[in-house]
Short mmCIF file of C-alpha atoms and ligand atoms in Angstrom, two decimals:
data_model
loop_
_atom_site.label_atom_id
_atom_site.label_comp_id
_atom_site.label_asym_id
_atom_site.label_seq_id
_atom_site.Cartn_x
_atom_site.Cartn_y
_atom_site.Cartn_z
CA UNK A 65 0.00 0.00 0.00
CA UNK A 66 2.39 2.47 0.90
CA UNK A 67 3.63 2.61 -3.02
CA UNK A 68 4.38 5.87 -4.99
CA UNK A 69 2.63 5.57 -8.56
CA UNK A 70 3.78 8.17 -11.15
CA UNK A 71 1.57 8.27 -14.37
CA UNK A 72 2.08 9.79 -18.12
CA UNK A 73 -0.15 11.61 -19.61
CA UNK A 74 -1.60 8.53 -21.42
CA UNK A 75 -1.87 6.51 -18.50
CA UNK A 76 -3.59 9.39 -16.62
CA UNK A 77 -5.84 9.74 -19.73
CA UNK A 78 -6.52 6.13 -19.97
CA UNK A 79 -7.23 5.93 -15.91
CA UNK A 80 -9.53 8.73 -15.87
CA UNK A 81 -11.78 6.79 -18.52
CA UNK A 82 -11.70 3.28 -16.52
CA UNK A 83 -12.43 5.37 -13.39
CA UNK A 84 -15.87 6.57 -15.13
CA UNK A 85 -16.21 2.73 -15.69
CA UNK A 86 -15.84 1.99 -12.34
CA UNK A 87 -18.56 4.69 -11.87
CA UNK A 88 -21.04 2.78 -13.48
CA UNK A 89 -20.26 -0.19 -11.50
CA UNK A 90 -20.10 1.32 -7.93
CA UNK A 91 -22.52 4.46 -8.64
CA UNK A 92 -22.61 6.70 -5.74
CA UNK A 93 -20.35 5.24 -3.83
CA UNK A 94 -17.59 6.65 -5.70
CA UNK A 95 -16.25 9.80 -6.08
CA UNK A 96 -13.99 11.97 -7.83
CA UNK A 97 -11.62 13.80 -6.70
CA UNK A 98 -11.71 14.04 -2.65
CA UNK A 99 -8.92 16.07 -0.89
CA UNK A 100 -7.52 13.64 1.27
CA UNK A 101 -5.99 15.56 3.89
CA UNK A 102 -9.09 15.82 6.34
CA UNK A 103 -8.83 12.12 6.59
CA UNK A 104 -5.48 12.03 7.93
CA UNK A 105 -3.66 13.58 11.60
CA UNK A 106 -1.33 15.66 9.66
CA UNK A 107 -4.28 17.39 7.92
CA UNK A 108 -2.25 17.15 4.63
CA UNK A 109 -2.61 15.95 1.37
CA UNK A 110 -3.75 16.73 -2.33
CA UNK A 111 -6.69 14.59 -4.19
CA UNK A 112 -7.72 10.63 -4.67
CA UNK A 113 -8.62 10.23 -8.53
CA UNK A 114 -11.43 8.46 -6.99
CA UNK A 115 -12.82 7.45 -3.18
CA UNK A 116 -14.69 4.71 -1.87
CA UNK A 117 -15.56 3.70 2.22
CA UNK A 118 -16.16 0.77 2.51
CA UNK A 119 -18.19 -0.36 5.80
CA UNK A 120 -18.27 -4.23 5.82
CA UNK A 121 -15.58 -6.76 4.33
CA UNK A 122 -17.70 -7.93 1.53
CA UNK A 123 -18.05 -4.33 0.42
CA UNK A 124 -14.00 -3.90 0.54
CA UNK A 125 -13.61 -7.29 -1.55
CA UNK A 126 -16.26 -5.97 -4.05
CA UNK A 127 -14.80 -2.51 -4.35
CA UNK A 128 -11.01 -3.16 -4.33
CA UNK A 129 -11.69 -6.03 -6.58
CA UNK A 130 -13.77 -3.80 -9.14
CA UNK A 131 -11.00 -1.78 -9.33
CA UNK A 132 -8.17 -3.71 -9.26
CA UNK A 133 -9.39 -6.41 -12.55
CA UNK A 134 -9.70 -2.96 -14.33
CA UNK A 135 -5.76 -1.70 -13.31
CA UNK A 136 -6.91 1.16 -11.09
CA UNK A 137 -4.47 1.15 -8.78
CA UNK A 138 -6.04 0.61 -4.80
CA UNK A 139 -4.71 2.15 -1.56
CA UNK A 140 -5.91 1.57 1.14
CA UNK A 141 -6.64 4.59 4.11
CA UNK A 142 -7.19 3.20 7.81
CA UNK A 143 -6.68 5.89 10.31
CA UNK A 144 -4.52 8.10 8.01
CA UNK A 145 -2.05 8.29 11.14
CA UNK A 146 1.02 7.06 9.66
CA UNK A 147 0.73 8.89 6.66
CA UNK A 148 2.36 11.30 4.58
CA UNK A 149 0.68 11.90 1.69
CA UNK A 150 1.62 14.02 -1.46
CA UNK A 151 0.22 17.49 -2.28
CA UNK A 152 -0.28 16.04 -5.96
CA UNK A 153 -2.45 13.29 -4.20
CA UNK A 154 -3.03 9.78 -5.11
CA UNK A 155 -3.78 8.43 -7.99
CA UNK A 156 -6.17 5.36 -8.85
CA UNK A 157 -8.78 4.41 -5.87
CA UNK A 158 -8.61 5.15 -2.05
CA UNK A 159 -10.66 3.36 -0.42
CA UNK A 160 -11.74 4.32 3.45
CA UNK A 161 -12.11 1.40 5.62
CA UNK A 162 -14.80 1.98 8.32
CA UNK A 163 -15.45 -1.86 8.63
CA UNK A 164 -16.05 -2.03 12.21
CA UNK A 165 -17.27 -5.85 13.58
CA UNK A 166 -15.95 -7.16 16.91
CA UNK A 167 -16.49 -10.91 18.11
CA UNK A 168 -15.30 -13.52 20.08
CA UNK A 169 -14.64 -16.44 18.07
CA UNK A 170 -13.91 -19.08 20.74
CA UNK A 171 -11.48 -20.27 23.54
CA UNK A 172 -9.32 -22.96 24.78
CA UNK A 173 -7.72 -23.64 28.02
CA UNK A 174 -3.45 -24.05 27.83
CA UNK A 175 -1.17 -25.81 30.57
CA UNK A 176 1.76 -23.16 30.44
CA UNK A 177 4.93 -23.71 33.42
CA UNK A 178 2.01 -25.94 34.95
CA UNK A 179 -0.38 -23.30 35.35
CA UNK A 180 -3.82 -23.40 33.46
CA UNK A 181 -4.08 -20.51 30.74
CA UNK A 182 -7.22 -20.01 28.95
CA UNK A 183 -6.99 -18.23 25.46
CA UNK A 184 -9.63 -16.59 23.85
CA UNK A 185 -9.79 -15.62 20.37
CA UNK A 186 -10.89 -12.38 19.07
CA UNK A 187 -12.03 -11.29 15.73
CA UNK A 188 -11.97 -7.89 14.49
CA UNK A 189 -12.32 -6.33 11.38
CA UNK A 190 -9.43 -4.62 9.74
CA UNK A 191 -11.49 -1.16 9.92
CA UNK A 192 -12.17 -1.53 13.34
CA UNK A 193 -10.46 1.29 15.49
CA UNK A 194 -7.75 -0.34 17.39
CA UNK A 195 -8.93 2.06 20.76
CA UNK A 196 -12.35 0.47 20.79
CA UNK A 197 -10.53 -3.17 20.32
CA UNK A 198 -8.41 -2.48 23.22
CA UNK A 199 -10.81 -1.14 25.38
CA UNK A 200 -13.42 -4.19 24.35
CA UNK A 201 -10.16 -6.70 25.22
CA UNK A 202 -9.85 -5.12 28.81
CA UNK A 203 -13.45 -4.56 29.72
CA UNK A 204 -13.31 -8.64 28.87
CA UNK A 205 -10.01 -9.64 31.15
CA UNK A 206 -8.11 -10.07 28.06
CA UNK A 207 -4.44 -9.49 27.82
CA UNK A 208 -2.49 -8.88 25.21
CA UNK A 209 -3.25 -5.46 23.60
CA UNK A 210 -4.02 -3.38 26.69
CA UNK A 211 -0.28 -1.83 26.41
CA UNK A 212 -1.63 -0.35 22.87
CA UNK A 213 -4.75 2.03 24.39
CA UNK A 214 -4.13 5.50 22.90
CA UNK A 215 -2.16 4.58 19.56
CA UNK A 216 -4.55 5.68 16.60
CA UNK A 217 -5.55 4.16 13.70
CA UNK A 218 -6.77 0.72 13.11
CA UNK A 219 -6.54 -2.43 12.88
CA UNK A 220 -5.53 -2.92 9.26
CA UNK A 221 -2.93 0.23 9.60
CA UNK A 222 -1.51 -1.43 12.95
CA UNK A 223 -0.79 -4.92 10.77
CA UNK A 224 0.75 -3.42 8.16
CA UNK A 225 3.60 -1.32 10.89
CA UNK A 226 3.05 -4.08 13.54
CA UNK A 227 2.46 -1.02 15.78
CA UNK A 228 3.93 -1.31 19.01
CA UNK A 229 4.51 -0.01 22.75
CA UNK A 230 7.55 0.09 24.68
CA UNK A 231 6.30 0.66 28.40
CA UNK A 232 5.89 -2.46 28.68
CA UNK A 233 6.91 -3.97 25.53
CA UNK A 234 3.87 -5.57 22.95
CA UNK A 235 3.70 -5.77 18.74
CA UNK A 236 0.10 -6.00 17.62
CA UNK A 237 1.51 -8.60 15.95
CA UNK A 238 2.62 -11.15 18.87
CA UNK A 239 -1.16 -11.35 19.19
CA UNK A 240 -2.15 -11.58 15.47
CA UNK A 241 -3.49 -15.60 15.48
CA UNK A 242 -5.22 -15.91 11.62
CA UNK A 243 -5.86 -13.13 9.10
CA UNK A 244 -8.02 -12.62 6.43
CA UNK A 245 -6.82 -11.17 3.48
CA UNK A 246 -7.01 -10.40 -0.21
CA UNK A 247 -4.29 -11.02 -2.12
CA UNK A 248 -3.29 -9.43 -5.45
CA UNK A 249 -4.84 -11.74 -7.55
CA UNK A 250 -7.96 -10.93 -5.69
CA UNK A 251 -8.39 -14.29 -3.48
CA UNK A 252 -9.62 -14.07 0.06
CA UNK A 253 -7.09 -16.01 1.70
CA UNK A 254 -6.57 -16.97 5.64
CA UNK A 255 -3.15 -16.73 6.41
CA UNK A 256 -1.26 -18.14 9.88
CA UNK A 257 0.82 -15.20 12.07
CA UNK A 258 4.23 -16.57 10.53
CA UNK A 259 2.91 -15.02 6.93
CA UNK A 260 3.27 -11.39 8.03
CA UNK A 261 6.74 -12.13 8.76
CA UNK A 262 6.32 -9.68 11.77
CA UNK A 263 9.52 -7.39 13.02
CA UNK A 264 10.41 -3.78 14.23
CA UNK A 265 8.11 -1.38 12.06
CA UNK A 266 7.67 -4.43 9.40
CA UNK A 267 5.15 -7.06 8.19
CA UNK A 268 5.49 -8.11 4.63
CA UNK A 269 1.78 -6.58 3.65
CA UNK A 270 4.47 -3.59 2.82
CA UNK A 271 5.89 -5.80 -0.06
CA UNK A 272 3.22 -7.84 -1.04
CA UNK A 273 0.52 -5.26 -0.86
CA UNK A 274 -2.18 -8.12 0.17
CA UNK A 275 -5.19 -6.15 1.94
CA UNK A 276 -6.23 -7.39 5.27
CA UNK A 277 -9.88 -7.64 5.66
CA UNK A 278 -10.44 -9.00 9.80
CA UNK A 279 -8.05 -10.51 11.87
CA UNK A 280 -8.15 -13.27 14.83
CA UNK A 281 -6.22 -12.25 17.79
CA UNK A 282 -5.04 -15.12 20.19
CA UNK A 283 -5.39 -13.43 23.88
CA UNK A 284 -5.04 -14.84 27.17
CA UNK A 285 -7.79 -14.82 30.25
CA UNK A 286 -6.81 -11.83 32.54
CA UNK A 287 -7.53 -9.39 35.19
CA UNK A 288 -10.01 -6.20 33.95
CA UNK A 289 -8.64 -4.39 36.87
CA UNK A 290 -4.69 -4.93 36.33
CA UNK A 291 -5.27 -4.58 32.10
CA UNK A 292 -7.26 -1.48 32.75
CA UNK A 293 -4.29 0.04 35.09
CA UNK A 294 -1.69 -1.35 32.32
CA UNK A 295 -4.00 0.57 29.68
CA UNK A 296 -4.12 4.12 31.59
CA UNK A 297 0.07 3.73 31.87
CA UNK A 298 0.20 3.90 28.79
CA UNK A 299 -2.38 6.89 28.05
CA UNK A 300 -0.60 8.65 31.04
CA UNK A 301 2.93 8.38 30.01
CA UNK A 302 1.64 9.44 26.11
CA UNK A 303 0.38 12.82 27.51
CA UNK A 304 3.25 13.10 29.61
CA UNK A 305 5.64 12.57 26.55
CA UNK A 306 3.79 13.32 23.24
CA UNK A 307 2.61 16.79 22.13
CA UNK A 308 -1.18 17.14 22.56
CA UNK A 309 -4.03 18.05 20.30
CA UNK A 310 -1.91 18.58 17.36
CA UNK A 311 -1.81 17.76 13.35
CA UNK A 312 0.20 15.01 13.55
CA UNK A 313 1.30 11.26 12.26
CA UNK A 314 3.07 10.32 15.73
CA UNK A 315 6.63 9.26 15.58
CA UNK A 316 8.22 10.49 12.02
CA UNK A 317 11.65 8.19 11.87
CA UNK A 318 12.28 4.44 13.10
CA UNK A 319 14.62 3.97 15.93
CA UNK A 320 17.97 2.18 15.36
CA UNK A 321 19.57 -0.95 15.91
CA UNK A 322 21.12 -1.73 18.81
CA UNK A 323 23.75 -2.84 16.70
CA UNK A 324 23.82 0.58 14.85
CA UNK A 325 24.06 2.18 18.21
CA UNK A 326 27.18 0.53 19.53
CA UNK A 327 28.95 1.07 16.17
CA UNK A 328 28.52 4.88 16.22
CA UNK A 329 28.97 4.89 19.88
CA UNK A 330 25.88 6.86 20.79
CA UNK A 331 25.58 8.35 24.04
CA UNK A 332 24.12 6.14 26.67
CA UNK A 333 24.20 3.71 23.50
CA UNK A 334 20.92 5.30 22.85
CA UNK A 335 18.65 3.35 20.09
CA UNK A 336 15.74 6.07 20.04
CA UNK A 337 15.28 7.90 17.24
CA UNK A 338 13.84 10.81 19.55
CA UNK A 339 16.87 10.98 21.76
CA UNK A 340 19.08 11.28 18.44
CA UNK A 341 16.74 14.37 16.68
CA UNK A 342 16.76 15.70 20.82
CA UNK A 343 20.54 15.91 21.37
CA UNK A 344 21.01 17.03 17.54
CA UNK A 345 19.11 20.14 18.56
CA UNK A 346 16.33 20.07 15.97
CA UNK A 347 13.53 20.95 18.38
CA UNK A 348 11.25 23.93 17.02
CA UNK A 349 13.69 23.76 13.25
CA UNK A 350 10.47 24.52 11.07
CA UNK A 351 9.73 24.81 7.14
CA UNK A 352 6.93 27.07 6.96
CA UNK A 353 4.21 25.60 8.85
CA UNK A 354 5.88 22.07 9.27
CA UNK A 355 7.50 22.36 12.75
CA UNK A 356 9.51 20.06 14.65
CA UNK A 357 7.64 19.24 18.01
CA UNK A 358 9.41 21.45 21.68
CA UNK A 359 7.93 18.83 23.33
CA UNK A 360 8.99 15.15 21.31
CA UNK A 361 11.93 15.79 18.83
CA UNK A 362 10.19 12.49 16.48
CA UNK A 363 7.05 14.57 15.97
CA UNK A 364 6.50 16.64 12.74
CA UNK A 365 3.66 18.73 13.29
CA UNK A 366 1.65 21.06 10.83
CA UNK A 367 1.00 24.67 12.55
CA UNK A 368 -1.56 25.85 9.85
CA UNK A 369 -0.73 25.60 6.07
CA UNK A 370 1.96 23.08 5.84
CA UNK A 371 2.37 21.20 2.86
CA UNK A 372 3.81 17.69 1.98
CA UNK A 373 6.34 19.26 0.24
CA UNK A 374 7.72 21.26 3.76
CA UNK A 375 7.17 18.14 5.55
CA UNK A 376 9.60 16.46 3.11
CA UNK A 377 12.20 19.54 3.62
CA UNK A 378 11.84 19.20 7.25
CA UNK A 379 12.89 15.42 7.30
CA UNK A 380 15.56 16.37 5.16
CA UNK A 381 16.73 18.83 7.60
CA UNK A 382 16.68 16.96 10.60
CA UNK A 383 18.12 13.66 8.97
CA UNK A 384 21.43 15.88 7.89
CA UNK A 385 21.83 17.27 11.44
CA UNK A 386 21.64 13.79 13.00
CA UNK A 387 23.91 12.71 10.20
CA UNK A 388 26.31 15.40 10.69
CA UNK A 389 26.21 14.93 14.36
CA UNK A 390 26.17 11.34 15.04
CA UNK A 391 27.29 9.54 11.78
CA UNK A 392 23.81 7.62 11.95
CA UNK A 393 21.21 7.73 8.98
CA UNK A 394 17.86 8.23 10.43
CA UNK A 395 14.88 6.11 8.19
CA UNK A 396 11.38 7.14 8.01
CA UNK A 397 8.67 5.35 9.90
CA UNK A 398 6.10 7.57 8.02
CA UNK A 399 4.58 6.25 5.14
CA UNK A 400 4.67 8.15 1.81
CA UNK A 401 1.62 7.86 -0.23
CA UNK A 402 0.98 9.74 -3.94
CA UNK A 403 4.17 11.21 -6.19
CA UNK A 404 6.60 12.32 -4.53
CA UNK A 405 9.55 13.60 -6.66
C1 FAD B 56 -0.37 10.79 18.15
C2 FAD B 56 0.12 9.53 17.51
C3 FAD B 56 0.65 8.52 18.31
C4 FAD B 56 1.12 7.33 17.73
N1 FAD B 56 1.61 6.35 18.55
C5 FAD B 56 2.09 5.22 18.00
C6 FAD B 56 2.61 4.17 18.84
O1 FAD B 56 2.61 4.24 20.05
N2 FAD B 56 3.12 3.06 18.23
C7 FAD B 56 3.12 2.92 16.88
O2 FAD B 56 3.61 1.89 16.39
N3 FAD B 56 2.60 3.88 16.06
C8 FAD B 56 2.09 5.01 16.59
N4 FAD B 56 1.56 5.97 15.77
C9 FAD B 56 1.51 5.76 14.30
C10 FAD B 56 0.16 5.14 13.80
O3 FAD B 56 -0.87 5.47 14.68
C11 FAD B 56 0.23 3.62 13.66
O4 FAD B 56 1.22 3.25 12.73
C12 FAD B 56 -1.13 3.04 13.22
O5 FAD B 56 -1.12 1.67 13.42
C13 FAD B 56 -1.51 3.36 11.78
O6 FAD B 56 -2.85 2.90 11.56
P1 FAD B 56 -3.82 3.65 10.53
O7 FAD B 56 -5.09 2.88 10.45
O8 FAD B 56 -3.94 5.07 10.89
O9 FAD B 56 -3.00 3.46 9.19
P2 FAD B 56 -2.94 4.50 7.96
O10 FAD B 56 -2.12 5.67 8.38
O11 FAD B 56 -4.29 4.76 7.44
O12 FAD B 56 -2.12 3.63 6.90
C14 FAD B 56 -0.78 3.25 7.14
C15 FAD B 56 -0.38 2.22 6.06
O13 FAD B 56 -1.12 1.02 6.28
C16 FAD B 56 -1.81 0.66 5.08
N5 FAD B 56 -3.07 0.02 5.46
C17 FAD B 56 -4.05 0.54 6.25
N6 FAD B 56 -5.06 -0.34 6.38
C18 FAD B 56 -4.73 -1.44 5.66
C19 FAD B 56 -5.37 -2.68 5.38
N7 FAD B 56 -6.59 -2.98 5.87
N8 FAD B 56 -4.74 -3.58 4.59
C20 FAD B 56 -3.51 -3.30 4.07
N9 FAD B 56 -2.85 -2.14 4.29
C21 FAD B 56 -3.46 -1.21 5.08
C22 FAD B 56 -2.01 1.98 4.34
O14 FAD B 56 -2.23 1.78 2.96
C23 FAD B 56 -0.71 2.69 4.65
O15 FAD B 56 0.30 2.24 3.76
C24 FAD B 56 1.05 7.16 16.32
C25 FAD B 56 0.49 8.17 15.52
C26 FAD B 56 0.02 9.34 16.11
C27 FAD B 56 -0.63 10.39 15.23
#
């Protein structure tokens, strides 16, 4: 999904007439031309060729597959929280998943260091905001995502970065059981955890671009009242650490290796990407109205007016000052959707 497609002049031609195909097909569900930035934190972003939501997973198959066996090229928009997307926009289809089902789908008891453990499995849908998952899993004594309450977006979005939380440590994806997908040939598919291929910002939906439609999470049977305190950490340490009520896609680069960080002999053999843009000194460096955050130095943030364009000159910025200062190359956990030259 997070692919940059530049078109010719033909090809824009030619797309613009399959489009009003796809019109006939989906009616009013499409449309043409949306500005996309309202539907992302950073509030940037120029126009979708066309834009779909979708609000049940047979609706996404029917609509991404419509598109797809007629070369319209899909992305897909969960939260728009991880995004940076171009001021030319995106061409081809977005589609806007507001799929939104919760159920259990069953349980089974586990002998683990010779204690009982009973698992219960959770399906959501990949639309489903991942604040009202986490909030359904503690309410229902089960652990496993309660670290994750406060990190926007949603399901489908957290699979594809295998979001995760440090204080204490959890990857959506160590609780990812089964997931349905479609694949690029258009086949619904159920795929095992091992197919995502799960690491540190990664799950191979960023190279195959499969879309996930719902996904079973494998959770075990808890306490509500020491999830819930677990849950409210973690909401407590993000307002204590993260800038507040801003236009924003959270953390803009990946944090290093710990390997990286001993070779360049980082101070306090720091891995955080924050700590590196911190003691660089790029707090409050700004492009226009893209402005480095006083309060996290990881956090872009768009005062006004910003553009894509001064969000990409910012990163540039900040990347050559960490560079020049620490020998380390800092990578983008933002992902870039539209042209970007
Ligand atoms: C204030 C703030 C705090 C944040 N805190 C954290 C944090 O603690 N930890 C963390 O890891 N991240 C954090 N983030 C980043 C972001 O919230 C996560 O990466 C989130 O999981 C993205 O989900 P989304 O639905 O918004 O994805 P989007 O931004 O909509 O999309 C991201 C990518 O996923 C793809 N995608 C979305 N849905 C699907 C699907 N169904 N199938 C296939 N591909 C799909 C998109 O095409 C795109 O390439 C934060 C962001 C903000 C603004």
């Amino acid at each position: 999904m997070g692919t940059t497609i530049c078109l010719g002049d033909d090809a824009i031609i030619s797309m613009k007439s399959t489009i009003e195909e796809l019109k006939e097909v989906l009616g009013d569900r499409l449309h043409i031309n949306v500005p996309l930035a309202p539907y992302t934190t950073l509030k940037i972003g120029g126009l979708a060729d066309a834009w779909c939501e979708v609000h049940s997973v047979d609706d996404l198959v029917e609509v991404a597959t419509a598109a797809r066996i007629r070369n319209i090229p899909v992305t897909l928009l969960g939260g728009g929280s991880n995004v940076l997307i171009s001021d030319k926009g995106i061409r081809g289809l977005v589609i806007k998943n507001n799929t939104e089902s919760i159920s259990m789908r069953g349980a089974r008891g586990k002998l683990s260091a010779g204690k009982s453990e009973r698992l219960v499995y959770v399906e959501a849908d990949s639309g489903v905001v991942m604040n009202k998952l986490v909030r359904f899993t503690c309410d229902e004594g089960l652990a496993g995502l309660e670290m994750h309450l406060g990190l926007p977006g949603t399901v489908g979005g957290a699979l594809y970065m295998n979001s995760k939380w440090m204080r204490p440590e959890g990857y959506v994806g160590d609780v990812v059981y089964q997931a349905e997908i479609l694949d690029e040939k258009n086949i619904r598919r159920i795929v095992p955890n091992s197919y995502f291929q799960f690491g540190y910002d990664y799950s191979s939906i960023q190279k195959t671009h499969d879309i996930v439609l719902r996904v079973v999470f494998v959770l075990a049977q808890s306490d509500v009242k020491h999830l819930w305190q677990i849950a409210n950490a973690s909401i407590a340490y993000r307002r204590q650490t993260q800038p507040q009520g801003v236009r924003s896609p959270g953390c803009t680069f990946r944090n290093i290796s710990a390997a990286q960080a001993l070779i360049s002999s980082l101070p306090e053999g720091s891995t955080s990407a924050g700590f590196l843009l911190d003691h660089a000194g790029v707090k409050k460096y700004c492009v226009r109205d893209a402005e480095i955050s006083n309060v996290h130095a990881n956090f872009i943030v768009n005062k006004g007016k910003a553009t894509a364009d001064d969000v990409v000159q910012l990163i540039n910025r900040a990347k050559e000052q960490v560079k020049r200062q620490f020998g380390v190359t800092l990578e983008e956990e933002i992902v870039r959707l539209g042209e970007f030259s």
